[in-house]
Coordinates of N, CA and C in Angstrom, one line a residue:
I283 N 0.6 -1.6 0.2 CA -0.6 -0.6 -0.3 C 0.6 1.4 0.3
D284 N 0.8 2.2 -0.7 CA 0.8 3.2 -0.5 C 0.4 4.3 0.0
C285 N 0.8 4.4 1.5 CA 0.6 4.9 2.5 C 0.8 6.7 2.8
G286 N 1.5 7.2 1.9 CA 1.9 8.2 1.7 C 0.4 8.8 0.8
R287 N -0.5 7.9 -0.5 CA -0.9 9.0 -0.5 C -2.1 7.9 -0.7
S288 N -2.9 7.0 0.2 CA -4.1 6.5 0.8 C -4.3 7.6 2.1
R289 N -5.7 7.0 2.2 CA -6.4 8.5 3.9 C -8.2 7.6 3.5
V290 N -8.4 7.2 5.3 CA -9.0 6.8 6.1 C -10.1 8.4 5.5
Y291 N -11.2 7.6 5.9 CA -12.4 9.4 6.4 C -13.3 8.8 7.0
V292 N -14.0 9.7 7.8 CA -14.3 9.1 8.8 C -16.3 10.8 8.6
H293 N -17.5 9.7 8.3 CA -18.1 11.1 8.5 C -19.0 10.7 9.9
V294 N -18.9 11.9 10.9 CA -18.9 11.3 11.7 C -21.0 12.1 12.4
G295 N -21.9 11.7 12.6 CA -22.9 12.3 12.4 C -23.7 12.8 13.9
K296 N -24.7 13.1 13.8 CA -25.1 14.1 15.2 C -26.0 13.8 15.6
S297 N -26.2 13.8 17.6 CA -27.7 13.7 18.0 C -27.9 15.2 18.9
G298 N -29.1 15.4 18.6 CA -29.2 16.3 19.6 C -29.1 17.4 18.8
L299 N -28.4 18.4 19.6 CA -28.3 19.8 18.8 C -26.3 19.9 18.4
G300 N -25.9 18.3 17.8 CA -24.5 18.7 18.3 C -24.3 18.9 16.7
H301 N -22.8 19.1 16.1 CA -22.4 19.2 14.7 C -22.4 17.9 13.5
E302 N -22.9 17.5 12.5 CA -21.3 16.8 12.5 C -20.1 16.9 12.0
H303 N -19.8 15.9 12.2 CA -18.1 16.2 11.7 C -17.1 15.3 10.7
A304 N -16.6 16.2 10.0 CA -15.8 15.3 9.1 C -14.1 15.0 9.5
V305 N -13.5 13.8 9.5 CA -12.9 13.2 9.5 C -11.5 12.5 8.4
V306 N -10.2 13.0 8.7 CA -9.3 12.5 8.1 C -8.5 11.6 8.2
G307 N -7.7 10.8 8.5 CA -6.6 9.9 9.4 C -5.4 9.3 8.0
L308 N -4.2 8.7 8.7 CA -3.7 8.4 7.7 C -3.3 6.8 7.6
L309 N -2.4 6.3 6.8 CA -2.5 4.3 7.6 C -1.2 4.3 8.1
K310 N -1.0 3.3 8.3 CA 0.3 3.6 8.9 C 1.5 2.4 8.1
S311 N 0.8 1.8 7.9 CA 1.0 0.0 7.4 C 0.0 -1.2 6.2
G312 N 0.8 -1.9 5.7 CA -0.1 -2.0 5.1 C 0.2 -2.9 3.4
Q313 N -0.4 -3.9 3.4 CA -0.3 -4.9 2.0 C -1.8 -5.6 1.6
V314 N -1.9 -5.9 1.4 CA -4.0 -6.3 0.2 C -3.1 -7.2 -1.1
H315 N -3.6 -8.2 -1.0 CA -3.4 -8.7 -1.9 C -4.8 -9.8 -3.0
L316 N -5.0 -8.6 -3.3 CA -6.7 -8.8 -4.9 C -6.5 -10.4 -4.7
G317 N -7.4 -11.3 -4.8 CA -7.7 -12.5 -5.6 C -7.7 -13.3 -4.7
M318 N -7.4 -13.1 -3.6 CA -6.8 -13.9 -2.2 C -7.8 -14.5 -1.8
T319 N -7.9 -16.6 -1.5 CA -8.4 -16.6 -0.8 C -8.7 -17.2 1.0
R320 N -7.3 -16.5 0.9 CA -6.8 -16.9 2.3 C -5.3 -15.7 2.7
D321 N -5.4 -15.6 4.1 CA -4.0 -14.7 4.0 C -3.9 -13.1 3.0
A322 N -4.9 -12.6 3.4 CA -5.3 -11.5 1.6 C -4.4 -10.2 2.0
G323 N -3.9 -10.3 3.1 CA -3.3 -8.7 3.7 C -4.1 -7.9 5.2
K324 N -2.8 -7.6 5.6 CA -3.5 -5.7 6.4 C -3.4 -4.6 5.9
I325 N -4.5 -3.9 6.9 CA -3.7 -2.8 7.0 C -3.9 -1.9 8.2
T326 N -3.1 -1.0 8.4 CA -2.8 -0.4 9.7 C -3.5 0.9 9.3
F327 N -4.6 1.3 10.8 CA -4.3 2.6 10.0 C -3.8 3.9 11.7
D328 N -3.3 4.3 11.4 CA -3.2 5.4 12.8 C -4.3 6.2 13.1
T329 N -4.2 6.1 14.3 CA -5.5 6.8 15.1 C -4.8 7.7 15.9
T330 N -3.2 8.2 15.7 CA -2.8 9.5 16.8 C -3.3 10.6 14.9
S331 N -3.3 10.4 13.4 CA -3.2 11.0 12.5 C -4.5 12.2 12.3
F332 N -5.3 10.8 13.5 CA -6.7 11.1 13.1 C -6.9 13.1 13.0
A333 N -7.3 13.5 12.0 CA -7.8 15.7 13.1 C -9.4 15.5 12.3
A334 N -10.3 15.9 12.3 CA -11.6 16.5 12.4 C -11.9 17.8 11.5
D335 N -12.5 17.7 10.6 CA -13.3 19.0 10.1 C -11.8 19.6 9.8
T336 N -11.2 19.2 8.7 CA -9.9 19.4 8.3 C -10.8 19.9 6.8
P337 N -10.6 21.0 5.8 CA -11.4 21.4 4.3 C -11.2 20.0 3.7
E338 N -9.7 19.7 3.5 CA -10.1 18.3 3.0 C -11.1 16.8 3.7
A339 N -11.5 16.6 4.4 CA -11.5 16.1 4.3 C -13.1 16.2 5.1
R340 N -13.9 17.5 5.0 CA -14.6 18.1 5.1 C -15.7 17.9 2.9
R341 N -14.4 18.6 1.8 CA -14.9 18.2 0.9 C -15.3 17.2 -0.2
Y342 N -14.2 16.1 1.5 CA -14.8 14.4 0.5 C -15.6 14.2 1.7
I343 N -16.1 14.4 2.7 CA -17.9 13.6 3.1 C -18.7 14.0 2.5
G344 N -18.7 15.3 2.4 CA -19.6 16.4 1.3 C -19.9 17.3 2.4
L345 N -19.6 17.6 3.8 CA -20.1 18.2 4.6 C -19.6 20.3 4.6
S346 N -21.2 21.2 3.8 CA -20.1 22.3 3.6 C -19.7 23.2 4.2
G347 N -19.1 24.3 4.3 CA -18.5 25.0 5.2 C -17.7 24.8 5.7
E348 N -16.8 26.2 6.5 CA -15.6 25.7 7.5 C -15.6 25.3 8.8
T349 N -14.2 24.7 9.0 CA -15.1 24.8 10.3 C -14.2 26.3 11.2
A350 N -13.5 26.2 12.2 CA -12.6 27.4 13.1 C -12.0 26.4 13.0
R351 N -10.3 27.3 13.5 CA -8.8 26.3 14.1 C -9.3 25.7 15.0
T352 N -10.0 26.5 16.3 CA -10.1 26.7 16.9 C -11.0 25.1 17.9
T353 N -11.7 25.2 16.8 CA -13.2 24.1 16.7 C -12.6 22.7 16.6
H354 N -11.7 22.7 15.5 CA -11.4 21.8 14.3 C -10.3 21.3 15.7
Q355 N -9.7 21.6 16.8 CA -9.0 21.7 17.4 C -8.6 21.1 19.3
K356 N -10.5 21.5 18.6 CA -11.1 20.8 20.7 C -11.6 19.4 19.6
V357 N -12.4 19.5 19.1 CA -12.9 18.3 18.8 C -12.1 17.5 18.1
T358 N -10.4 17.6 17.0 CA -9.8 16.4 17.8 C -8.9 16.2 18.8
A359 N -8.9 16.7 20.0 CA -8.6 16.8 21.0 C -10.0 15.6 21.9
N360 N -10.4 16.0 21.7 CA -11.6 15.2 22.3 C -11.6 13.7 21.5
M361 N -11.7 14.0 20.2 CA -11.9 12.7 20.0 C -10.7 11.4 19.9
C362 N -9.3 12.3 20.0 CA -8.8 11.2 20.7 C -8.0 11.0 21.6
G363 N -8.6 11.8 22.2 CA -9.0 11.9 23.9 C -9.2 10.3 24.4
V364 N -8.7 10.7 26.6 CA -9.5 9.3 26.6 C -10.6 8.7 26.8
D365 N -11.6 9.5 26.7 CA -13.5 9.2 26.6 C -13.2 8.8 25.4
V366 N -12.9 8.8 24.3 CA -13.1 8.1 23.2 C -12.6 7.4 22.2
L367 N -11.1 7.9 21.5 CA -11.0 6.6 21.0 C -9.5 6.7 22.2
N368 N -8.7 7.5 22.6 CA -7.4 6.9 23.9 C -6.3 6.7 22.8
T369 N -6.0 7.9 21.3 CA -4.7 6.8 21.2 C -3.4 7.3 21.6
A370 N -3.4 7.6 22.8 CA -2.6 7.1 23.4 C -2.3 5.5 23.9
K371 N -3.1 5.2 24.4 CA -3.5 3.5 24.9 C -3.0 2.7 23.2
Y372 N -4.6 3.4 22.1 CA -4.7 2.3 21.2 C -4.4 3.1 20.0
P373 N -2.8 3.7 19.6 CA -1.9 4.6 18.5 C -2.8 4.1 17.3
T374 N -3.2 2.5 17.5 CA -3.3 1.8 16.0 C -4.3 1.3 15.6
A375 N -5.7 1.3 14.3 CA -6.7 0.2 14.4 C -6.3 -0.6 13.4
T376 N -6.5 -1.7 12.5 CA -6.7 -2.6 11.9 C -7.8 -3.6 11.8
F377 N -7.2 -3.9 10.2 CA -8.0 -4.4 9.2 C -6.9 -6.5 8.6
N378 N -7.4 -7.3 9.8 CA -6.6 -8.2 9.5 C -7.9 -8.9 8.1
I379 N -7.1 -9.5 7.2 CA -7.8 -9.1 5.7 C -8.1 -11.2 5.5
T380 N -9.3 -11.6 5.8 CA -8.8 -13.5 5.3 C -8.6 -13.5 3.8
S381 N -9.3 -12.4 3.2 CA -10.2 -12.6 1.9 C -10.3 -11.7 1.1
A382 N -9.6 -11.7 -0.1 CA -9.9 -10.0 -1.4 C -10.8 -10.6 -2.7
R383 N -11.8 -11.5 -2.4 CA -12.1 -12.8 -3.8 C -12.8 -11.5 -4.7
L384 N -12.3 -11.5 -6.1 CA -13.3 -11.0 -6.6 C -14.8 -11.5 -7.1
L385 N -15.3 -10.2 -7.5 CA -17.3 -10.6 -7.4 C -17.3 -10.2 -8.5
D386 N -16.3 -9.2 -9.6 CA -16.7 -9.1 -11.3 C -15.8 -8.3 -11.6
R387 N -15.3 -8.4 -12.9 CA -14.3 -7.2 -13.7 C -15.4 -7.1 -15.3
K388 N -14.9 -5.9 -14.7 CA -16.5 -5.7 -17.2 C -15.0 -5.7 -17.6
Q389 N -15.6 -6.8 -19.1 CA -15.0 -6.3 -20.2 C -14.1 -5.7 -20.7
G390 N -12.3 -5.4 -20.6 CA -11.9 -4.7 -21.2 C -12.2 -3.3 -20.7
D391 N -12.7 -3.7 -18.8 CA -12.8 -1.9 -18.5 C -11.6 -2.2 -17.9
K392 N -11.1 -0.7 -16.7 CA -10.2 -0.9 -15.6 C -10.5 -1.0 -14.0
T393 N -11.9 -0.9 -14.3 CA -12.4 -1.7 -12.7 C -13.0 -3.1 -13.0
A394 N -13.1 -3.4 -11.1 CA -13.6 -4.2 -11.2 C -14.2 -4.3 -8.8
R395 N -14.7 -5.4 -8.8 CA -15.1 -4.9 -7.2 C -14.3 -6.1 -6.6
Y396 N -14.2 -6.5 -5.7 CA -14.0 -7.0 -4.7 C -14.8 -7.3 -2.9
E397 N -14.4 -8.7 -3.2 CA -15.5 -8.3 -1.3 C -14.6 -8.6 -0.5
F398 N -14.5 -8.4 0.5 CA -13.3 -8.7 1.4 C -13.3 -8.1 3.2
D399 N -13.2 -9.9 3.2 CA -13.0 -10.5 4.5 C -12.1 -10.2 5.3
G400 N -13.0 -9.9 6.6 CA -11.5 -10.3 8.1 C -12.6 -9.6 9.4
E401 N -11.0 -9.1 9.9 CA -11.8 -8.5 11.2 C -10.4 -7.1 11.2
F402 N -11.2 -6.5 11.5 CA -11.8 -4.6 12.2 C -11.2 -4.7 13.8
T403 N -9.8 -4.2 13.9 CA -10.1 -4.0 15.8 C -9.8 -2.8 16.2
L404 N -10.5 -1.8 16.9 CA -10.3 -0.7 17.3 C -10.8 -0.5 18.7
H405 N -9.3 0.1 19.6 CA -9.6 0.7 20.6 C -10.0 -1.0 21.0
G406 N -9.0 -1.3 21.0 CA -8.5 -2.8 21.5 C -10.5 -4.2 21.4
V407 N -10.9 -4.2 20.7 CA -12.3 -5.1 20.5 C -12.3 -5.1 18.8
T408 N -11.9 -6.5 18.3 CA -12.7 -6.9 17.3 C -13.7 -7.5 16.8
N409 N -14.0 -7.2 15.9 CA -15.1 -8.6 15.5 C -15.1 -7.9 13.5
P410 N -16.0 -9.3 13.1 CA -15.9 -9.6 12.3 C -16.6 -7.8 10.4
M411 N -15.4 -7.8 9.8 CA -16.4 -7.1 8.5 C -15.7 -7.5 6.7
R412 N -17.5 -7.3 7.0 CA -16.9 -8.0 5.2 C -17.8 -6.4 4.8
L413 N -16.7 -6.1 3.5 CA -17.0 -4.5 3.2 C -17.1 -5.2 1.8
V414 N -17.2 -4.6 0.6 CA -17.1 -4.1 -1.1 C -16.1 -3.3 -1.8
A415 N -15.0 -3.9 -1.7 CA -14.4 -2.4 -2.6 C -14.5 -1.8 -4.1
Q416 N -14.5 -1.0 -4.7 CA -13.9 -0.7 -5.9 C -12.3 -0.7 -6.5
A417 N -12.4 -1.1 -7.1 CA -10.9 -0.7 -8.0 C -10.5 -0.7 -9.3
E418 N -10.0 0.5 -9.1 CA -9.6 1.3 -10.5 C -7.9 1.1 -10.4
S419 N -7.9 0.4 -11.9 CA -6.7 0.5 -12.3 C -6.3 2.6 -13.0
Q420 N -5.2 2.9 -12.0 CA -5.1 4.2 -12.7 C -2.7 4.8 -12.0
N421 N -2.8 4.9 -13.4 CA -1.0 5.2 -13.2 C -0.6 4.2 -12.7
G422 N -0.5 3.3 -13.5 CA 0.6 1.6 -12.7 C 0.1 1.9 -10.7
L423 N -1.0 2.0 -10.6 CA -1.0 1.8 -9.4 C -3.0 1.1 -9.5
I424 N -3.2 0.3 -8.2 CA -5.0 0.5 -8.2 C -5.1 0.6 -7.5
H425 N -6.1 1.7 -7.4 CA -7.2 3.1 -6.8 C -8.4 2.2 -5.9
L426 N -8.1 2.2 -5.0 CA -9.1 1.1 -4.4 C -10.3 1.7 -3.1
T427 N -11.6 2.1 -3.4 CA -12.7 2.3 -2.6 C -13.5 1.8 -2.4
A428 N -13.9 2.1 -0.7 CA -14.9 1.0 -0.5 C -15.6 1.6 1.3
Q429 N -16.4 1.5 1.0 CA -18.0 2.3 2.5 C -18.2 1.1 2.9
F430 N -18.1 1.5 5.1 CA -18.4 0.5 5.8 C -18.8 1.2 7.2
V431 N -20.1 1.4 7.2 CA -19.9 1.7 9.3 C -20.1 0.4 10.1
I432 N -19.9 1.7 10.8 CA -19.3 1.2 12.3 C -19.8 1.2 13.7
R433 N -20.4 1.0 14.4 CA -21.4 1.6 15.8 C -19.9 1.2 16.9
Q434 N -20.1 2.5 17.1 CA -19.1 2.7 18.2 C -18.7 2.3 19.5
T435 N -20.2 1.7 19.6 CA -20.3 0.4 20.8 C -19.7 -0.3 20.8
D436 N -20.2 -1.3 19.6 CA -19.8 -1.9 19.0 C -17.6 -2.2 19.3
Y437 N -17.5 -1.5 19.7 CA -15.6 -1.2 19.9 C -15.8 -0.9 20.8
G438 N -16.5 -0.9 22.3 CA -15.9 0.1 24.1 C -15.8 1.2 23.3
I439 N -16.6 1.9 22.7 CA -16.6 3.2 22.9 C -17.8 4.3 22.6
E440 N -18.2 5.4 23.4 CA -19.1 5.9 24.1 C -19.2 7.4 23.5
P441 N -20.1 7.3 22.3 CA -20.5 8.1 21.4 C -20.3 9.6 23.0
Y442 N -19.4 10.5 21.7 CA -18.6 11.9 22.4 C -20.2 12.4 22.9
S443 N -20.6 12.8 24.1 CA -21.7 13.6 24.5 C -21.0 14.9 25.5
T444 N -22.0 16.0 25.6 CA -21.9 16.9 26.5 C -23.4 17.9 27.0
A445 N -23.0 18.3 28.1 CA -24.4 19.0 28.1 C -25.4 18.8 28.1
M446 N -25.5 17.4 29.8 CA -25.8 16.1 29.4 C -27.0 15.6 29.0
G447 N -26.2 15.6 27.8 CA -27.0 14.2 26.3 C -27.4 15.3 25.7
A448 N -27.4 16.5 25.5 CA -27.7 17.2 25.3 C -27.4 17.6 23.2
I449 N -25.9 17.6 23.6 CA -25.0 18.6 22.7 C -24.5 16.5 22.0
G450 N -24.4 16.6 20.9 CA -23.3 14.9 20.9 C -22.8 14.2 18.8
V451 N -22.3 13.0 19.9 CA -22.4 12.4 18.5 C -23.2 11.4 17.9
A452 N -23.0 11.1 17.3 CA -23.9 9.9 16.6 C -22.7 8.8 17.0
N453 N -24.2 7.6 17.0 CA -23.0 5.8 17.7 C -22.7 5.5 16.3
E454 N -23.6 5.5 14.9 CA -23.0 5.2 13.6 C -21.9 5.7 13.2
L455 N -21.0 5.3 12.7 CA -19.8 6.1 11.6 C -19.5 5.5 10.6
V456 N -20.2 7.1 9.5 CA -19.7 5.9 8.4 C -18.5 6.2 7.6
I457 N -17.8 4.8 6.9 CA -16.6 5.7 7.1 C -16.1 5.0 5.7
W458 N -14.5 5.4 4.7 CA -14.5 5.8 3.5 C -13.3 5.6 3.4
G459 N -12.6 4.5 3.0 CA -11.0 3.9 2.6 C -10.9 4.7 0.9
S460 N -9.7 5.4 0.8 CA -9.1 5.4 -0.3 C -7.7 5.4 0.3
V461 N -7.6 3.6 -0.7 CA -5.9 3.7 -0.6 C -5.2 2.3 -2.3
W462 N -4.2 3.1 -2.0 CA -3.7 2.8 -3.5 C -2.9 1.9 -3.6
V463 N -3.1 1.2 -3.9 CA -2.5 -0.2 -3.8 C -1.3 -1.0 -5.2
A464 N 0.0 -1.2 -5.2 CA 0.9 -1.3 -6.1 C -0.3 -2.8 -7.0
Q465 N 0.0 -2.8 -8.5 CA -0.4 -3.6 -9.9 C 0.0 -4.9 -9.4
E466 N 1.0 -5.2 -8.9 CA 1.3 -6.6 -8.8 C 0.6 -7.5 -6.9
S467 N 0.3 -6.3 -6.6 CA -0.6 -7.4 -5.4 C -1.9 -8.3 -5.5
V468 N -2.3 -7.5 -7.1 CA -3.5 -8.8 -8.1 C -3.1 -9.8 -8.3
R469 N -3.8 -11.5 -8.3 CA -3.8 -13.0 -7.6 C -4.2 -13.0 -9.6
K470 N -2.9 -13.4 -10.3 CA -4.1 -13.5 -12.0 C -4.5 -14.7 -11.1

């Protein structure tokens, strides 16, 4: 995986009088072996790099407007703090990929779809995960994009709230992956 180009984006919905947030994060390491039915790779997310409401994240998620720098910093500090991600204790999240099975490829097209099965670990809790990724060949690399939903409580995280619950974030998070991998990662 080209970690310099790859990103993870998270849409954090609101509860009560809260605000929606867009988060961007980096990958620490990873490898993906497309077409494999076992031992298809591992992606490690650097949760310490997660930043809330950057212009890049808001644009990718589709949230309009900009967030003041002080708000961005406060939201990021809350998200990475001990009450949510606790990145000091859990600096990474991982997706251990059991299989990356080809679902379909269009004849003569540079795109394909792969079904990924594996286990996602966040905040010290592991759950099974299945997702479908689009794969498109671009400039000698394969650009994988996927979207999936998790519930924070499934990973032992209590969604952030304040003012006796009047302001907070939703339990469900929508996550997008934008991962660039080398062409040789495809099993023929």
